[in-house]
Structures are given as C-alpha cells and as structure tokens.
XYZ file of C-alpha atoms in Angstrom:
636
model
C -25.182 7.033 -46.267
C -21.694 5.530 -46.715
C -20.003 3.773 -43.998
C -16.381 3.874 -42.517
C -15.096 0.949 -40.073
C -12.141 2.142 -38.551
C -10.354 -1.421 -37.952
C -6.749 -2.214 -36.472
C -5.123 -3.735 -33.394
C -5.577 -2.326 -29.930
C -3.386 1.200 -29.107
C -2.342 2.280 -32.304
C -4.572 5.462 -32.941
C -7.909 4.316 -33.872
C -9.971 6.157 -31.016
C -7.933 9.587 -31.453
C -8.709 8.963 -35.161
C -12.339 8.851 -34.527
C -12.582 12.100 -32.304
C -10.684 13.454 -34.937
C -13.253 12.551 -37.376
C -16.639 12.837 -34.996
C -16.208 15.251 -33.085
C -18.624 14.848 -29.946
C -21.320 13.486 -32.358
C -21.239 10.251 -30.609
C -22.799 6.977 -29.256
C -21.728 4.090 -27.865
C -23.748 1.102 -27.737
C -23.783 -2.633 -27.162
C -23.076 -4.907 -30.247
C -26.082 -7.111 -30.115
C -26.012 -10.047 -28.314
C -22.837 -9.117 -26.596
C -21.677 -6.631 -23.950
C -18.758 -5.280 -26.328
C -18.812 -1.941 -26.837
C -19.148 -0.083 -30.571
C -18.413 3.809 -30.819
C -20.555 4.914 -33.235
C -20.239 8.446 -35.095
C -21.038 11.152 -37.973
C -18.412 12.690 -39.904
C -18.343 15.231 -42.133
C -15.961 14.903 -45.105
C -16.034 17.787 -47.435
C -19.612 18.197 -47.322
C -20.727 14.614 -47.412
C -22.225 12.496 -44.202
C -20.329 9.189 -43.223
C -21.131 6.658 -40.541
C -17.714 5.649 -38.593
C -17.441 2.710 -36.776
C -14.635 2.847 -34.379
C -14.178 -1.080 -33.831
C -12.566 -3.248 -30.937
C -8.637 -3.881 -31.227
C -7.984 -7.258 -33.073
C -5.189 -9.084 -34.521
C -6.632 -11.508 -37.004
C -9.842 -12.451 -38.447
C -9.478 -15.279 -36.958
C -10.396 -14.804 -32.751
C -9.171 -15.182 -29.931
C -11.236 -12.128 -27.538
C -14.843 -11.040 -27.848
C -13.979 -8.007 -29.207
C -11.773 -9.767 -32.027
C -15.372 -11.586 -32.655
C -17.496 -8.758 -32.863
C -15.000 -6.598 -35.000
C -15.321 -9.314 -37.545
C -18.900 -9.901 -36.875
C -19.611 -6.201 -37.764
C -17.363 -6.590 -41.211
C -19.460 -9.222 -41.697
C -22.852 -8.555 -41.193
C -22.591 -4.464 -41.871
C -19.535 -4.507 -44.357
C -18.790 -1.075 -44.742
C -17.760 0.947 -48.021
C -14.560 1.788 -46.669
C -12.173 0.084 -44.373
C -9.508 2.397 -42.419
C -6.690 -0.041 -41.465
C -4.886 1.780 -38.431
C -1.335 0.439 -37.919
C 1.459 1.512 -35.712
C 3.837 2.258 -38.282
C 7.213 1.195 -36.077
C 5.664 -2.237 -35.804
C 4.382 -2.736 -39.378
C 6.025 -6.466 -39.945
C 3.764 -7.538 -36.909
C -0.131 -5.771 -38.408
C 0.632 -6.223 -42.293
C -0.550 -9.509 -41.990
C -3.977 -8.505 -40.731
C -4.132 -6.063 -43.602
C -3.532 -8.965 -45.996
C -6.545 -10.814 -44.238
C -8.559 -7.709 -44.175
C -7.756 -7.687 -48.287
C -9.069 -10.892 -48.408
C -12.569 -9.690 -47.627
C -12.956 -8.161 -51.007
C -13.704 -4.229 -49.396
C -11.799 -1.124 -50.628
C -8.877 -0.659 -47.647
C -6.656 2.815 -46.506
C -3.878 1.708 -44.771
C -2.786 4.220 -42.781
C 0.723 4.182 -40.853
C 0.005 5.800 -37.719
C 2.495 7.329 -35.354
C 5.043 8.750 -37.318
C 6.396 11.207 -35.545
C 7.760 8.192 -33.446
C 8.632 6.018 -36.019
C 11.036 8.973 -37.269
C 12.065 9.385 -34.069
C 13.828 5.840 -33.997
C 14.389 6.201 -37.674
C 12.234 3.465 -39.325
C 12.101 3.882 -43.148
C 9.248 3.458 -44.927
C 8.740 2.986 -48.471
C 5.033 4.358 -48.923
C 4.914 4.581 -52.331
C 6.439 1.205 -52.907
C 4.235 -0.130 -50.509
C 0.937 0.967 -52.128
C 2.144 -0.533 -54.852
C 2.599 -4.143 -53.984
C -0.030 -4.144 -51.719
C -1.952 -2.462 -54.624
C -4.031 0.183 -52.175
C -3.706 3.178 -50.600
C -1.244 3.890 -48.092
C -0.643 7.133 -45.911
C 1.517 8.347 -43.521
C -0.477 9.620 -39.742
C 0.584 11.029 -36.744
C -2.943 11.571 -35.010
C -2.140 12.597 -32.145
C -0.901 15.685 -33.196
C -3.576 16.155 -36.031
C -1.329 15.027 -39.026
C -2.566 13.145 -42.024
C -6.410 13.705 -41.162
C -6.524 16.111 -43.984
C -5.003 13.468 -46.343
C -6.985 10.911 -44.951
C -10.088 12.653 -45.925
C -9.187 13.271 -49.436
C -8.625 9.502 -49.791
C -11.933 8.357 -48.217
C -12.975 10.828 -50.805
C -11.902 9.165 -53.917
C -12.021 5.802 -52.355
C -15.932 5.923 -52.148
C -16.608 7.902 -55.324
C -17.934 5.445 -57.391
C -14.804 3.221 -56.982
C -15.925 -0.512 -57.623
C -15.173 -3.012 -55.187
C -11.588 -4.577 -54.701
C -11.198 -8.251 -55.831
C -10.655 -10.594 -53.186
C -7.065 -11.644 -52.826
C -6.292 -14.507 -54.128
C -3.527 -15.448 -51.855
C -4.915 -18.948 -50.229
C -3.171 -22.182 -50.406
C -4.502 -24.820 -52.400
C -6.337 -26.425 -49.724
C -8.171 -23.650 -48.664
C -9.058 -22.688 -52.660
C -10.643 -26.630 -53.284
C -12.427 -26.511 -49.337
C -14.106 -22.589 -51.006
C -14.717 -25.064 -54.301
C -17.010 -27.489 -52.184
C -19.302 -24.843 -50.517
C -22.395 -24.165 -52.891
C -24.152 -21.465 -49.716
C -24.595 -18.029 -49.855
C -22.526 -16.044 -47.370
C -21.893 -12.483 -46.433
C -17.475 -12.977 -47.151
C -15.368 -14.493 -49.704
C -15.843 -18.304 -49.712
C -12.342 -18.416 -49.403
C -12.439 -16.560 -46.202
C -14.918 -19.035 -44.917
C -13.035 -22.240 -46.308
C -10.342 -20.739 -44.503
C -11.569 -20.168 -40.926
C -13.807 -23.568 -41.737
C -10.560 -25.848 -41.850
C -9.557 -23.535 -38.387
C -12.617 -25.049 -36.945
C -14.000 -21.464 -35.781
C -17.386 -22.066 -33.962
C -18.993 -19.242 -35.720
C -18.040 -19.967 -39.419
C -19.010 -24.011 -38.488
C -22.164 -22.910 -37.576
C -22.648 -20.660 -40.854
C -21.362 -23.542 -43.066
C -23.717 -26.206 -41.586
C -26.734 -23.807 -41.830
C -26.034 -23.119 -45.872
C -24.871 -26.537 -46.847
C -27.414 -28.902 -46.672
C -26.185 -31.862 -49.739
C -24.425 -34.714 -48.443
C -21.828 -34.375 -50.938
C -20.804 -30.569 -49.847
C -20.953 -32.458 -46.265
C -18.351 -35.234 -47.677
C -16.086 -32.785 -49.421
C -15.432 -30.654 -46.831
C -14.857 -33.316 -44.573
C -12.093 -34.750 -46.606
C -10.535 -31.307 -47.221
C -10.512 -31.411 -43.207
C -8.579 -34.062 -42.681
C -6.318 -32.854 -45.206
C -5.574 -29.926 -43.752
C -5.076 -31.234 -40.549
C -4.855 -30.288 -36.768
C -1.851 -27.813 -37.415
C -3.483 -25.595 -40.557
C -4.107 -22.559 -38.466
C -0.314 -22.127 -37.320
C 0.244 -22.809 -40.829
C -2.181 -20.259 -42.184
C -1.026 -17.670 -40.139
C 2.764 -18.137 -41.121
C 2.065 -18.503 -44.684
C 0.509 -14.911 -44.214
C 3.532 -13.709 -42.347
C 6.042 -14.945 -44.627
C 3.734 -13.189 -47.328
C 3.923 -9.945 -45.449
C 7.680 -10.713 -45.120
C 7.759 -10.497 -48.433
C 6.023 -7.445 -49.669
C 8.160 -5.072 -47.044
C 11.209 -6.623 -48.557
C 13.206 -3.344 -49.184
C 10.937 -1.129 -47.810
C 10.874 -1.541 -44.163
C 14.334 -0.693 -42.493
C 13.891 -1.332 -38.397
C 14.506 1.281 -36.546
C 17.112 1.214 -32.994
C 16.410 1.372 -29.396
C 18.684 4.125 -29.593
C 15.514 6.308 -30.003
C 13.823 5.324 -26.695
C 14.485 7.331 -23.935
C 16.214 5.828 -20.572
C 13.014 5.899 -18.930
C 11.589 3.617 -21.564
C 13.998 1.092 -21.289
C 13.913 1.567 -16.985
C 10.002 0.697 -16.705
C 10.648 -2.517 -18.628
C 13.548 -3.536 -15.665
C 12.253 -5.284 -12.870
C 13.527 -3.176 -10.615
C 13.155 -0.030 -12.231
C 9.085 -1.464 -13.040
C 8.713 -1.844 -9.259
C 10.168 0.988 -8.210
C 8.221 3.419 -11.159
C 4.200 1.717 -10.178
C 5.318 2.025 -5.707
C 5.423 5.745 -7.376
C 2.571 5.433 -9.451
C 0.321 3.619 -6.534
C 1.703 6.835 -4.284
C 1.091 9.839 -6.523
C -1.673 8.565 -8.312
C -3.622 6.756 -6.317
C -2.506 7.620 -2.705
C -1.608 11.687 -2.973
C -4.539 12.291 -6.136
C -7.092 9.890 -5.648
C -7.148 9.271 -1.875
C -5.638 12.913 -0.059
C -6.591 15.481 -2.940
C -9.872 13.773 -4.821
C -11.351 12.225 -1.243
C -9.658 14.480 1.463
C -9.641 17.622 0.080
C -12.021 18.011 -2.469
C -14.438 15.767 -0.572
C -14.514 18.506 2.057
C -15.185 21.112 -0.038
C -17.835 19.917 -1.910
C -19.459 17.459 0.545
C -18.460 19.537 4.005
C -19.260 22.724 3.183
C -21.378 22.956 -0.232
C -23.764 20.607 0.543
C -23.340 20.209 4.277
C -23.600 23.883 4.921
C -25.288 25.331 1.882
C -27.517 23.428 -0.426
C -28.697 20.767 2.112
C -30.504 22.735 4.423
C -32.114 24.959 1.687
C -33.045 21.883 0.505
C -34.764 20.930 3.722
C -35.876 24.612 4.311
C -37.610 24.446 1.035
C -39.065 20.959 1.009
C -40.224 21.747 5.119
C -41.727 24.709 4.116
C -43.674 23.951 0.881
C -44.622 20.589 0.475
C -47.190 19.174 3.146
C -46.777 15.500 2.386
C -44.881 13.716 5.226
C -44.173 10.868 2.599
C -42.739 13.229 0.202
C -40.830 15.501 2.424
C -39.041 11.993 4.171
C -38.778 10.598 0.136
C -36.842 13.822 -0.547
C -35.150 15.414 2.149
C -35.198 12.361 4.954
C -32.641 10.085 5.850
C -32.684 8.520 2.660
C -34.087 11.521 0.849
C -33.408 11.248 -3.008
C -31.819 14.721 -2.351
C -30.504 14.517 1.096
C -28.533 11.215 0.748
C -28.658 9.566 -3.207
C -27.355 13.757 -4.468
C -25.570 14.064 -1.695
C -23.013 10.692 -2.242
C -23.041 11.286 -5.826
C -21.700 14.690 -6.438
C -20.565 15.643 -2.889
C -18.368 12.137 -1.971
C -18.532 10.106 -5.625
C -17.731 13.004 -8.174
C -14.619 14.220 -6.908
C -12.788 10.793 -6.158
C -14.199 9.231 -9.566
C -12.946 12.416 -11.401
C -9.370 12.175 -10.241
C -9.512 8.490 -10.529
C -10.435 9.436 -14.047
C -8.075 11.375 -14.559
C -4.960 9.352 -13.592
C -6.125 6.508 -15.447
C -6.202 8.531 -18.554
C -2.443 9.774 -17.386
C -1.731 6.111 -17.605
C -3.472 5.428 -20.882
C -2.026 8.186 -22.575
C 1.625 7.997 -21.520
C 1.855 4.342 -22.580
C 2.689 3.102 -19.368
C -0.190 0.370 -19.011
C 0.750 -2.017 -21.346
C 4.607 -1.651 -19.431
C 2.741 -2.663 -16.267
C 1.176 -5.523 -17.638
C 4.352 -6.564 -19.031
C 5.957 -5.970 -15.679
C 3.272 -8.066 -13.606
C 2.791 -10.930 -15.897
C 5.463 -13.193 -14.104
C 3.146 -12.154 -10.912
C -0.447 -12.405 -12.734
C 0.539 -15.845 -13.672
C 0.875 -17.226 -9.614
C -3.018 -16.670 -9.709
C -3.512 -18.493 -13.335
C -3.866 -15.157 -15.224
C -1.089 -13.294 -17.833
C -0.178 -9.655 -17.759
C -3.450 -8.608 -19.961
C -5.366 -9.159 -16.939
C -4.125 -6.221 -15.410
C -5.876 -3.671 -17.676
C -9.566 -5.095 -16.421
C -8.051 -5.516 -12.670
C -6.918 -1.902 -13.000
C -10.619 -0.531 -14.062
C -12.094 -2.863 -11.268
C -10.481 0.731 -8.948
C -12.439 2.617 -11.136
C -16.136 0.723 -11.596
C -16.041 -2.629 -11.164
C -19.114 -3.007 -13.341
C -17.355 -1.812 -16.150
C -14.287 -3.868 -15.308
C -16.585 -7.338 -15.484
C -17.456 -6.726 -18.933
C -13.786 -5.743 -19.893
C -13.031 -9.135 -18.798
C -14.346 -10.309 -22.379
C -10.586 -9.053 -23.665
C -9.700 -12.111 -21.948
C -8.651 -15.180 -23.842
C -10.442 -17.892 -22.084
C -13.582 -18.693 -19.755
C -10.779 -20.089 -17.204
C -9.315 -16.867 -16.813
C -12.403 -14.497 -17.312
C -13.891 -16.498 -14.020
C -10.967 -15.880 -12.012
C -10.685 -12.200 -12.548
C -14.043 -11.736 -12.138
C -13.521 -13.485 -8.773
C -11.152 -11.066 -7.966
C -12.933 -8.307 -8.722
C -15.738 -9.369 -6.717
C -13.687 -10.086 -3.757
C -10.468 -7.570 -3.475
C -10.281 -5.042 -5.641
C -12.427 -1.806 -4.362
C -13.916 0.847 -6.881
C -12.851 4.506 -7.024
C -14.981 6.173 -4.115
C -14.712 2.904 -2.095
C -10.542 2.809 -2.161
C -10.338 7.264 -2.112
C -13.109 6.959 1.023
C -11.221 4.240 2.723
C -7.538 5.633 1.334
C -8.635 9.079 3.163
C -10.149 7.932 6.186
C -6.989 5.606 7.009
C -4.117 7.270 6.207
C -4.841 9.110 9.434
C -3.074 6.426 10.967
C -0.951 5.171 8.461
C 0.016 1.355 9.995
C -3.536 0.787 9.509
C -3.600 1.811 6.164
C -0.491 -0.532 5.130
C -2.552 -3.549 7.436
C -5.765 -2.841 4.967
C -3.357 -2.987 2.059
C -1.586 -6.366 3.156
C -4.942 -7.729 4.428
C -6.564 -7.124 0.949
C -3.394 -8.183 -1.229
C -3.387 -11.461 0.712
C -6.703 -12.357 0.241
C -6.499 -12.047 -3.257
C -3.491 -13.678 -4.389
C -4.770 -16.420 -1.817
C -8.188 -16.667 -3.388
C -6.075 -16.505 -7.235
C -3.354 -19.142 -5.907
C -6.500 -21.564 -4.927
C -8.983 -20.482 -8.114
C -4.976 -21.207 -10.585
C -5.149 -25.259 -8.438
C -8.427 -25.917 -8.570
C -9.926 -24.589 -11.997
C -9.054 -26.851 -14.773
C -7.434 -25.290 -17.857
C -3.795 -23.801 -18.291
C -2.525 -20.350 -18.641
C -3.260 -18.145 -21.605
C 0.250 -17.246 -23.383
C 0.822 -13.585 -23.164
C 1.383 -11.031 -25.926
C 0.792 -7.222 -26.318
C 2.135 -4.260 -28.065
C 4.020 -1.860 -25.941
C 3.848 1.362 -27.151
C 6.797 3.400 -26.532
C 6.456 6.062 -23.711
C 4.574 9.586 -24.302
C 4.155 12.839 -22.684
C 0.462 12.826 -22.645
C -1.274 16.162 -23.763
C -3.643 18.156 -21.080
C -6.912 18.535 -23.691
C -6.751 14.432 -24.670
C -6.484 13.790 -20.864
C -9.310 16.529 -20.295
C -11.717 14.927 -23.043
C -10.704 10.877 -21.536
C -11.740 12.321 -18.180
C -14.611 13.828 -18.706
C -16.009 11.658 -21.206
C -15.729 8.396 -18.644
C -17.398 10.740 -15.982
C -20.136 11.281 -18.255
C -20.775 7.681 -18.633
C -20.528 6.950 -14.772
C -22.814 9.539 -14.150
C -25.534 7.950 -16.386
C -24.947 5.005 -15.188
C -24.747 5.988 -11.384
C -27.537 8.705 -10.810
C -30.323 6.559 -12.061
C -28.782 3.640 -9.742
C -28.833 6.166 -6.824
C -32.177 7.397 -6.829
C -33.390 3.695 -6.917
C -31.294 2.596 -3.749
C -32.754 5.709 -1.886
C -36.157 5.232 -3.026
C -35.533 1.041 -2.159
C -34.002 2.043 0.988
C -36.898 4.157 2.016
C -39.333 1.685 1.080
C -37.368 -0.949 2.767
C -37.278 0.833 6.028
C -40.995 1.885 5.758
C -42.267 -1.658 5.580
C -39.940 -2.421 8.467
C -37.665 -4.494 6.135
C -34.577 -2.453 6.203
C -34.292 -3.129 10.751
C -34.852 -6.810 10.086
C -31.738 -7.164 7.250
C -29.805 -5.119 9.636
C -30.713 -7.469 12.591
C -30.011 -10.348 10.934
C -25.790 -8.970 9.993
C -26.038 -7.666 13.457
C -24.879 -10.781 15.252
C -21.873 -10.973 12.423
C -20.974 -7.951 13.044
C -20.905 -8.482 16.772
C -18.265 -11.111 16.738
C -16.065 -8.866 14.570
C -16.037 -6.472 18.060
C -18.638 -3.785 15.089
C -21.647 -2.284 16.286
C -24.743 -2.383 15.124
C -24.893 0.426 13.462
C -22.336 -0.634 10.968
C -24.967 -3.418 9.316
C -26.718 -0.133 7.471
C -23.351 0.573 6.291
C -22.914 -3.018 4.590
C -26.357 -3.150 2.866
C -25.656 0.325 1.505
C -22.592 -1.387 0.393
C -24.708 -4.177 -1.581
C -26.526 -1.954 -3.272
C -23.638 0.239 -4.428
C -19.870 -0.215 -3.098
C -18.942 3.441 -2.895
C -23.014 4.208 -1.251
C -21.536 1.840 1.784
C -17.977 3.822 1.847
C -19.650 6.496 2.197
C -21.638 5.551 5.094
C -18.912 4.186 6.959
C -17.186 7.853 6.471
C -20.055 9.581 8.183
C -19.988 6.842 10.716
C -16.358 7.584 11.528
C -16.327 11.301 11.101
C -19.214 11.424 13.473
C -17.233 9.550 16.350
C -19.329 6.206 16.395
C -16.513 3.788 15.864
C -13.069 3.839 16.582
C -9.742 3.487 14.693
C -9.983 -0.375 15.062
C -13.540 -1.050 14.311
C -12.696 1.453 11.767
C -9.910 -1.013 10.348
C -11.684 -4.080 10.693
C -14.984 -2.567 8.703
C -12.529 -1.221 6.155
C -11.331 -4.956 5.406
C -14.743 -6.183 5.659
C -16.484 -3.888 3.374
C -13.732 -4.366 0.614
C -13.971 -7.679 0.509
C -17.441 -7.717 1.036
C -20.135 -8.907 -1.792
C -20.220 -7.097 -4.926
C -22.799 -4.181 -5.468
C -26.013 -4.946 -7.224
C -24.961 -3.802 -10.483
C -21.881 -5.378 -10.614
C -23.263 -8.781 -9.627
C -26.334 -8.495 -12.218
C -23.426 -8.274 -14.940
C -21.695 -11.250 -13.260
C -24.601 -12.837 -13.672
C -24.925 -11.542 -17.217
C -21.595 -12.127 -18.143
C -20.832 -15.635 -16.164
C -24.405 -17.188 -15.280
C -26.644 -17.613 -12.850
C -24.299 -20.413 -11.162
C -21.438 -19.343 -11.167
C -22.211 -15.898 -9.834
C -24.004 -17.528 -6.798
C -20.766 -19.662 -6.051
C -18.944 -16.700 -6.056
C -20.905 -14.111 -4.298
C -20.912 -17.105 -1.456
C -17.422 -17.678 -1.301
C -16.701 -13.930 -1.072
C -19.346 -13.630 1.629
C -17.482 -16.286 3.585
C -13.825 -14.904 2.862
C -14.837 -11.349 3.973
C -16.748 -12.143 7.348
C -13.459 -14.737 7.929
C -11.058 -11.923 7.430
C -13.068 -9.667 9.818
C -12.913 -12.597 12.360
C -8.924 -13.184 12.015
C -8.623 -9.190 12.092
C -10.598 -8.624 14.948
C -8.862 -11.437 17.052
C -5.474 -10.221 16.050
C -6.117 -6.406 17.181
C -7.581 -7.759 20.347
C -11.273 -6.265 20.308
C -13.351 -7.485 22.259
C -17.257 -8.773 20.566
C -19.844 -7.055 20.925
C-alpha cells in the first residue's frame, strides 16, 4: 500500500488536511522510543488505499524539538512514496527553504500553498505555474479549511504515485558538503549528501549513524579534515545558503502582501495593552463564565446533582442491594468507593462536563489563531522564569490534563527549559476539573477567589524566578508563526472537542476504576486510615480537619478525583469558607497525580522527578502555613 507523509511547519493546515483525507479512520500512536505523537490514517483516493502520516510541525531537517526529530526520523526510516509539503502560502519566503531540504531527500514532493483565501485577502501574488517550474514539482493552490484544493490534491497524488520514478536528489550543496558525501563509503537510508550535511552540523543522530557505517580509518581521517574545514559556523551558513537559494527561485513570483488586510483586532492583540486587556477577557469568558460557572456550576448540577444523585445512583444501589449477596462486591461497586458509586460518579457527573467546556474553549483558541498571539504577548513575561513565549502552549494544556501537557513539553527547545515547565506544571498550574471545581466553589465569595489566584500566580513565578537563577543554561531565543486571526467554524470546533474528550476518557476511566478499586483495597487492609493519619497532623497546623487528608490522597491519585472530594466536603457543610480557601491553595499546589508524575518520571527521570515532587510537597504545605496564619485560623 502506498504511503503519504503529510510534512510542513506547525499551524499551517496539515491536521485539517488529514481529516479531510481520513475521515474518522484514525489512530494515534507513540513514535517508538519517544512520547511524540503520530496520527496515523486510511484514505481513499479514487478507489485506491493510502497510508497518511500526519507528521509533527518542523522547520528544518535539521532539529531543534522532538517532534522536528521524529518527523525526520519517520522520512527516514519509513520514507514514504509521496511527500505533501503544507505551507502557509502568505509566508512562503520563510517554509521554501524546508521544501528545498525536503527535495534534497530524493522523494517525489506536492507543494501545496495552503490558506489562500487569506493570502488573497492581503493580496499576495503567487506565481504557481512559474513556481513549479523552477522548483521543478508540483505546486497547488489550498484553502483547507473551507474544503478547497482537496479535489486537486487528489488528482496529483494520483499521477504522482503512478509509476512515476523517483526524483533525483538536488544537487544544491556547497562544495564542502559534496567532498564530506565523497568520503562516506556506508549504506544509509538518505542522500549522502544529506548526511555529509547534518554530519559537518554535528547532529547527534547522523554522528551516531556515520560512526556505526564507517569503520576504515581513512573515511575516519577524511571526514575529520572536511570538519575542520567547515568549521564551527557551517550550520548558520547552511541554512542561509538555502535561504538565499529560496530567495532566489521566488524572484518575480512572490509579491508581499500589506497589513492593510488584517483586521484592527489583529493588529490590537499584538499591543501590549490591547494583549492584556483581550486574555483578562479570555481568562473571564472562557475560563471563569464557561469553564468554572456554566461547565462546573451549572452543568455539574445537572448531571452530578440530580442525574446521578437522584436517579441513577440509588438504582444503582437498589439493584446491587437487592441482587448480589456478596458484601465484598456490593461495597466494590456501590460503597464508598464503589467503582459505580464514586470512580462513574466523578467521571461523567463532575469530570465530563468541566473537561468538555475546557475542551471546547481551547479549541476556540486554537482555531481563531489567538494562541500563538498569546505566546507572543507573554514572552517578555515567560522569560522572568527562564522560559520564551512557546512555553505557553504546554502551560496552557497543563488546565486541561497535565499529563498530556508533560509530554508536550518535548516542543521545547532545551532540557533547561523542559525541567522548569514541568516544574510548573507540577506545582501551580491545576487541570480542567481541578481549576472548574475550585473556580465554582470560590467564586461564591469572590475575594477568596482573587486570594487563590494571587496565591497560586506567586508561587509560580517565585518557584520560575528561583528554577531561571539556579539552573544553568540560558534562554531559548523565541520564534513562531502567527497566523492571522479567524472566525473559527462550529463543526471543526465540534470535531477538536470531542475528539480530545475521547482521548481523556480512555485515558481517565481505566485510571478511575483502578483508584477506586486501590482505594477500597487500601482502606480494607486498614492502609487508607494510617496515610490519612499520618497528613493529619499537617493538616492540623493549617487550622484543616481531618477529614480533608482523604481529600489529598484522592488528589495523588488523580488531581480532579481530590477536587472533587473537597466539593462534597464543602457542599456538605464540613469546612468553612476559610478552610475552604486554605485547602483550595493546598491542593493546587499539591503533588502531581499518579499519572502525571509516572510521565515525569518517564519524560525527566527517576531523579529529577523525586527532587521535584519534594520541593512541591514542601512549597504547598508552606503556602498552607503562611495562608492559614494570615486569615487567622486557629490549628487544629
């Protein structure tokens, strides 16, 4: 079956591409060895099967990210028939010089100039024709998102993989980098060229390759002399030499287009006042009025108050009372930490409807274009805490899953800055149910609310200010496309939003019937009392009661399991508006949940994830402590 990779840099239409040619036939898996995500899908194409690849964003063959890596990893070690090079076609002086690298490889190429209808919009001209011509491949014009060009598209992947032999590699390299390919005497999977190249860059991954296949002394002693004449500056060089060449070929045929064409609003989210003043309304609507009043006030109450609370939990217990005789089985299912009663009961009654309008304003985001506007808005801020402005799109899933935002921490550049945000994440930044739950339960009394904000803000650009002094390294330099700003359409948003529930619900139900079933064991074998005893005397000096120490190993196992104790806790009357604060703070800051921390550990080591589910420990039972003393309640 032939193969598609569908290849480009990040937000410029690959993903809509993909649905457009999958469909829901779908699956998403780990590339091996890594925890980067690859879509993988089935197309149909005028009666004929393909396999499509819908890569991660990169910018070069040459890495910087993870997913950079494993795109070129998979071009590597799967090279597909057909490459679909997606480009944004208002910014095509800034991605034709990956499509001259992706030439290089020696695979037949579509370039496709996505996004059109904008590009027209601020009246960028486009020679296509001319175009395919120098660049001596196919080149179409795309507007995906509103279904344009996928007709075209498939005609060409047609043609292009009908018989067509193989493109010659480019032969485009500078001298050095054509006698460094004229040493190596290996067999690789690229153009020796390609691997002379990112040789001489000293990439880990090609070094590694090279030293494997070239075993003669003399190969050894020719490429280290082409080395040293390349010297320390050849991959700047390398990558102007490409950008003057794409310089060249769009000559003529590329006329810029004019701000003219962006709307005022565009131009007011990139101001720094108008960017603070558009996320205060972002943070309110979205995440305040959506998330927090509608997704865990009222929807919360409708599904968790009265469907389960009056309907299908005591059939439940009826049922399981009534027929089943086992005392084990009946307390396993319908008990206090019945698989039914409590793990069913958080997940679709409390977790579904904050997660789904989470969900659902993220996608908002996504679609509109506004993300990469408030990473451009915050890097100035980001980079107090040692981290740029692309740190914001991981920090900004952490309120969705916090799990999912440690392994989106791989988009960052270097192991410096993927510690530190997965600090933060660990320590400040709450998940979906956890910030709705809280969001709902203290905007009763709104000063409390905007303490638990400052508290948690404080902590963490405290904790980034001393992680930025203390970690060696520098700052990353910051760079990312901003796409201009959309009116996002319903069914996209629909299909984001339920798609992302999908996976959290996989991910979560299986996780919830464990902690219920470990909880219940726990408690049988007396465990679950003696944990709670020994947080009991924390707790105590924070002016909590006891009670509250279930709460925070619910909270271990799964962040939004312990939110949602502490909001039966409260709506049954057992704490007050203070304790109520102070457990708030505590439980945000509090240790990770178990999945999250078994990626940390995944993703950062064994080490490092012990020093920093310590130090959060320590910073959230401190907070507590200062929070308690400042309200002035008394221990317990």
């Amino acid at each position: 079956m032939k193969t598609l990779a569908l290849v480009g840099n990040p937000n410029v239409g690959k993903s809509v591409l993909f649905y457009h040619l999958t469909g829901n036939y779908v699956t998403v898996s780990n590339y091996p060895g890594t925890t980067v995500e690859i879509s993988r899908g089935m197309a149909n194409v005028y009666g004929k099967s393909y396999t499509v690849y819908d890569t991660p964003g990169m910018y070069s063959l040459s890495p910087v990210t993870e997913e950079e890596a494993v795109t070129r990893r998979l071009l590597m070690e799967k090279p597909p028939d057909l490459i679909v090079h997606v480009v944004d076609a208002k910014n095509l002086p800034r991605m034709l010089p990956l499509t001259l690298e992706l030439q290089s490889l020696g695979l037949p190429i579509i370039l496709v100039l996505n996004m059109m209808d904008e590009a027209e919009k601020l009246r960028v001209h486009i020679n296509r024709p001319a175009l395919a011509a120098r660049l001596g491949i196919p080149v179409l014009e795309a507007a995906f998102g509103d279904g344009r060009g996928v007709h075209a598209l498939k005609r060409e992947i047609m043609q292009q993989t009908q018989g067509r032999p193989a493109q010659t590699p480019c032969n485009r390299a500078p001298a050095v980098v054509q006698k460094t390919a004229a040493c190596l005497e290996g067999r690789y999977p690229i153009p020796r060229q390609v691997v002379a190249r990112l040789f001489l860059e000293d990439d880990s991954e090609i070094i590694r390759m090279v030293h494997k296949e070239e075993r003669s002394e003399v190969v050894q002693r020719c490429l280290q002399m082409q080395r040293n004449t390349a010297g320390e500056r050849c991959q700047f060089d390398f990558a102007l030499g490409i950008r003057q060449e794409a310089q060249q070929i769009l000559a003529g045929l590329f006329r810029a287009g004019s701000d003219a064409g962006k709307g005022w609003l565009d131009r007011f989210t990139l101001n720094p006042l108008g960017g603070l003043l558009v996320t205060v309304l972002v943070l309110y609507i979205g995440l305040y009025l959506i998330v927090g009043r509608f997704g865990a006030g009222t929807l919360v109450d409708l599904l968790e108050g009265i469907l389960f609370g009056e309907i299908i939990i005591p059939e439940i217990s009826g049922w399981v009372n009534t027929y089943l005789p086992w005392f084990v089985l009946r307390e396993l299912l319908a008990g206090e930490f019945g698989i039914l009663t409590l793990g069913f009961r958080y997940a679709f009654g409390i977790i579904l409807p904050i997660v789904g309008t989470f969900f659902f304003v993220f996608a908002v985001l996504e679609d509109t274009g506004y993300l990469p506007r408030l990473a451009y808005w915050l890097d100035s801020l980001m980079g107090k805490i040692g981290l740029n402005g692309r740190a914001v799109i991981p920090l900004t899933l952490g309120l969705g899953c916090g799990t999912m935002a440690v392994l989106v921490t791989r988009t960052l550049e270097s192991r410096r800055e993927r510690v530190i945000a997965t600090f933060l994440l660990a320590l400040a930044v709450p998940c979906s149910a956890q910030l709705g739950l809280i969001m709902a339960l203290l905007s009763k009394e709104p000063v409390y609310l905007l303490i638990w904000v400052c508290m948690v803000s404080g902590i963490f650009l405290f904790a980034g200010q001393v992680l930025h002094v203390f970690l060696p390294g520098i700052r990353a330099p910051f760079f990312m496309e901003l796409p201009p700003l959309r009116m996002p359409k319903l069914n996209a948003i629909l299909q984001k939003t339920l798609a992302r529930m999908h996976w959290y619900f996989l991910e979560i139900i299986p996780v919830f019937i464990v902690v219920s079933v470990s909880l219940f064991i726990l408690r049988e074998v007396g465990l679950l009392n003696r944990m709670a005893e020994w947080l009991t005397p924390l707790l105590g000096g924070m002016g909590l009661p006891p009670q509250l120490s279930l709460v925070f190993l619910y909270g271990f196992f799964r962040r939004d399991y312990g939110a949602a104790g502490l909001f039966d806790l409260y709506r049954a009357g057992q704490i007050s508006g203070e304790q109520l604060l102070v457990a708030a703070v505590v439980l945000t800051l509090f240790l990770p949940c178990l999945a999250q921390l078994a990626i940390m550990v995944r993703e950062r080591g064994i080490l490092v994830s012990a020093a920093i589910a310590a130090s959060v420990f320590m910073l959230a039972f401190a907070a507590g402590f200062l929070l308690r003393f400042a309200l002035g309640l008394p221990p317990m």
